[in-house]
């Protein structure tokens, strides 16, 4: 494995590494979503010829009833999914690192050397991910703390509908800032 010059870095040369990244993301996504889907299957969605079509009917009556009846099971499934998401977010840094190492080197990749170099870069990715989450949390905290005085300011001056729209716009701006 020899390093590439920036002009020679091409993703199409590393289709196997790209496939590894997306296969690992697919597996993680299925494992994260499985507990939530299992709750809805237990409540009757996914059975019969129509499968989960009842969840998406106009008015969302079946969906709301499923949420009402399965609130404790759904809360538990959401906690499991959130924990799984946190774990997989950390574990999926390895295939990302492997892809970047593969794209930065020319020639045939030896599996041991390739994964060794990829694992060597994972702590840097963990630091970068941690700093990103910290920055996003600080931005969100600033938006939430500024929302209370702003909401009090515009509450008496505009209609209730305009106040709701301003709140939605404010949190939309917060979401864009976090992204």
Short mmCIF file of C-alpha atoms in Angstrom, two decimals:
data_model
loop_
_atom_site.label_atom_id
_atom_site.label_comp_id
_atom_site.label_asym_id
_atom_site.label_seq_id
_atom_site.Cartn_x
_atom_site.Cartn_y
_atom_site.Cartn_z
CA UNK A 1 0.00 0.00 0.00
CA UNK A 2 1.50 3.26 -1.12
CA UNK A 3 -0.05 6.65 -0.43
CA UNK A 4 -1.94 8.37 -3.26
CA UNK A 5 -1.52 11.90 -4.41
CA UNK A 6 -4.69 13.94 -3.93
CA UNK A 7 -5.34 13.92 -7.69
CA UNK A 8 -5.36 10.10 -7.79
CA UNK A 9 -7.87 9.50 -4.98
CA UNK A 10 -10.84 7.88 -6.70
CA UNK A 11 -13.75 6.18 -4.98
CA UNK A 12 -14.47 3.95 -7.98
CA UNK A 13 -11.21 2.12 -7.33
CA UNK A 14 -12.42 1.00 -3.91
CA UNK A 15 -15.88 -0.44 -4.54
CA UNK A 16 -15.27 -3.22 -2.02
CA UNK A 17 -14.58 -0.73 0.77
CA UNK A 18 -17.66 1.27 -0.20
CA UNK A 19 -19.74 -1.92 -0.19
CA UNK A 20 -18.35 -2.78 3.27
CA UNK A 21 -19.37 0.63 4.59
CA UNK A 22 -22.90 0.46 3.23
CA UNK A 23 -23.41 -3.19 4.22
CA UNK A 24 -22.38 -2.36 7.78
CA UNK A 25 -24.74 0.64 7.81
CA UNK A 26 -27.56 -1.52 6.48
CA UNK A 27 -27.03 -4.15 9.17
CA UNK A 28 -26.86 -1.48 11.89
CA UNK A 29 -30.05 0.18 10.61
CA UNK A 30 -31.96 -3.09 10.65
CA UNK A 31 -30.77 -3.88 14.16
CA UNK A 32 -31.70 -0.40 15.40
CA UNK A 33 -35.18 -0.41 13.82
CA UNK A 34 -36.03 -4.02 14.72
CA UNK A 35 -37.31 -3.41 18.29
CA UNK A 36 -39.66 -0.64 17.14
CA UNK A 37 -40.99 -2.70 14.25
CA UNK A 38 -41.46 -5.61 16.63
CA UNK A 39 -43.72 -3.49 18.85
CA UNK A 40 -45.91 -2.56 15.89
CA UNK A 41 -46.03 -6.20 14.75
CA UNK A 42 -47.16 -7.15 18.25
CA UNK A 43 -49.95 -4.58 18.04
CA UNK A 44 -51.28 -6.08 14.81
CA UNK A 45 -49.52 -4.08 12.12
CA UNK A 46 -47.89 -6.19 9.48
CA UNK A 47 -50.39 -9.02 9.61
CA UNK A 48 -52.72 -9.97 6.81
CA UNK A 49 -52.66 -9.00 3.17
CA UNK A 50 -52.31 -5.27 3.72
CA UNK A 51 -49.32 -5.58 6.08
CA UNK A 52 -48.58 -2.15 7.57
CA UNK A 53 -50.79 -0.14 5.18
CA UNK A 54 -53.23 0.59 8.04
CA UNK A 55 -50.54 2.70 9.75
CA UNK A 56 -50.47 5.08 6.78
CA UNK A 57 -54.19 5.52 6.13
CA UNK A 58 -55.60 9.05 6.15
CA UNK A 59 -56.42 10.20 9.65
CA UNK A 60 -53.82 7.85 11.18
CA UNK A 61 -56.43 6.25 13.43
CA UNK A 62 -54.69 2.86 13.58
CA UNK A 63 -51.32 4.51 14.16
CA UNK A 64 -52.65 6.65 17.01
CA UNK A 65 -54.41 3.66 18.57
CA UNK A 66 -51.24 1.59 18.29
CA UNK A 67 -49.27 4.38 19.97
CA UNK A 68 -51.89 4.66 22.72
CA UNK A 69 -52.08 0.93 23.44
CA UNK A 70 -48.39 0.21 23.12
CA UNK A 71 -46.98 3.25 24.86
CA UNK A 72 -44.93 1.37 27.47
CA UNK A 73 -43.68 -1.23 24.99
CA UNK A 74 -42.87 1.48 22.47
CA UNK A 75 -41.00 3.53 25.08
CA UNK A 76 -38.91 0.50 25.96
CA UNK A 77 -38.26 -0.21 22.27
CA UNK A 78 -37.25 3.41 21.69
CA UNK A 79 -34.81 3.25 24.60
CA UNK A 80 -33.31 0.06 23.19
CA UNK A 81 -33.08 1.62 19.74
CA UNK A 82 -31.45 4.79 21.12
CA UNK A 83 -28.86 2.74 23.02
CA UNK A 84 -28.20 0.62 19.92
CA UNK A 85 -27.85 3.78 17.83
CA UNK A 86 -25.20 5.13 20.22
CA UNK A 87 -23.23 1.88 20.13
CA UNK A 88 -23.45 1.52 16.34
CA UNK A 89 -22.49 5.18 15.86
CA UNK A 90 -19.20 4.35 17.53
CA UNK A 91 -18.71 0.99 15.83
CA UNK A 92 -19.44 2.37 12.37
CA UNK A 93 -16.42 4.64 12.64
CA UNK A 94 -14.29 1.58 11.78
CA UNK A 95 -15.75 1.06 8.26
CA UNK A 96 -15.60 4.83 7.61
CA UNK A 97 -11.95 4.84 8.61
CA UNK A 98 -11.31 1.73 6.48
CA UNK A 99 -12.87 3.42 3.46
CA UNK A 100 -10.80 6.56 3.88
CA UNK A 101 -7.60 4.55 4.31
CA UNK A 102 -8.46 2.48 1.23
CA UNK A 103 -9.11 5.58 -0.88
CA UNK A 104 -5.88 7.21 0.26
CA UNK A 105 -3.65 4.34 -0.88
CA UNK A 106 -2.86 2.88 -4.26
CA UNK A 107 -2.34 -0.72 -5.18
CA UNK A 108 -3.69 -3.91 -3.73
CA UNK A 109 -4.85 -3.75 -0.13
CA UNK A 110 -3.56 -6.37 2.28
CA UNK A 111 -6.40 -7.05 4.72
CA UNK A 112 -4.26 -6.99 7.87
CA UNK A 113 -2.35 -3.82 6.99
CA UNK A 114 -5.52 -2.12 5.73
CA UNK A 115 -7.54 -2.81 8.88
CA UNK A 116 -4.54 -2.01 11.08
CA UNK A 117 -4.20 1.42 9.53
CA UNK A 118 -7.95 1.94 9.73
CA UNK A 119 -8.00 1.05 13.44
CA UNK A 120 -5.05 3.39 13.97
CA UNK A 121 -7.22 6.33 12.81
CA UNK A 122 -10.36 5.43 14.81
CA UNK A 123 -9.33 7.37 17.98
CA UNK A 124 -9.05 10.54 15.90
CA UNK A 125 -12.53 9.91 14.50
CA UNK A 126 -13.83 9.34 18.04
CA UNK A 127 -12.36 12.67 19.13
CA UNK A 128 -13.87 14.39 16.10
CA UNK A 129 -17.26 12.77 16.76
CA UNK A 130 -17.15 13.78 20.42
CA UNK A 131 -16.28 17.38 19.60
CA UNK A 132 -19.06 17.47 16.99
CA UNK A 133 -21.65 16.20 19.47
CA UNK A 134 -20.43 18.71 22.06
CA UNK A 135 -20.68 21.60 19.58
CA UNK A 136 -24.16 20.48 18.50
CA UNK A 137 -25.30 20.24 22.12
CA UNK A 138 -23.98 23.73 22.87
CA UNK A 139 -25.72 25.19 19.82
CA UNK A 140 -28.99 23.50 20.77
CA UNK A 141 -28.64 24.65 24.38
CA UNK A 142 -28.09 28.24 23.23
CA UNK A 143 -31.21 28.10 21.05
CA UNK A 144 -33.31 26.64 23.87
CA UNK A 145 -32.07 29.19 26.41
CA UNK A 146 -32.72 32.08 24.02
CA UNK A 147 -36.17 30.74 23.15
CA UNK A 148 -37.73 31.52 26.56
CA UNK A 149 -37.07 35.29 26.55
CA UNK A 150 -37.88 35.55 22.86
CA UNK A 151 -41.14 33.66 23.33
CA UNK A 152 -42.14 36.00 26.17
CA UNK A 153 -41.24 38.97 23.97
CA UNK A 154 -43.41 38.01 21.02
CA UNK A 155 -46.23 36.31 22.97
CA UNK A 156 -48.14 39.49 23.80
CA UNK A 157 -47.37 41.27 20.53
CA UNK A 158 -48.50 38.75 17.92
CA UNK A 159 -51.42 36.38 17.52
CA UNK A 160 -51.32 32.83 18.85
CA UNK A 161 -50.94 31.44 15.34
CA UNK A 162 -48.05 33.78 14.55
CA UNK A 163 -46.46 32.87 17.88
CA UNK A 164 -46.65 29.17 16.99
CA UNK A 165 -45.17 29.85 13.56
CA UNK A 166 -42.34 31.87 15.10
CA UNK A 167 -41.64 29.00 17.50
CA UNK A 168 -41.53 26.50 14.63
CA UNK A 169 -39.26 28.81 12.64
CA UNK A 170 -36.98 29.27 15.66
CA UNK A 171 -36.58 25.55 16.23
CA UNK A 172 -36.19 25.00 12.49
CA UNK A 173 -33.31 27.46 12.60
CA UNK A 174 -31.93 25.58 15.62
CA UNK A 175 -32.14 22.30 13.70
CA UNK A 176 -30.33 23.85 10.75
CA UNK A 177 -27.67 25.20 13.10
CA UNK A 178 -27.16 21.78 14.65
CA UNK A 179 -26.90 20.15 11.24
#
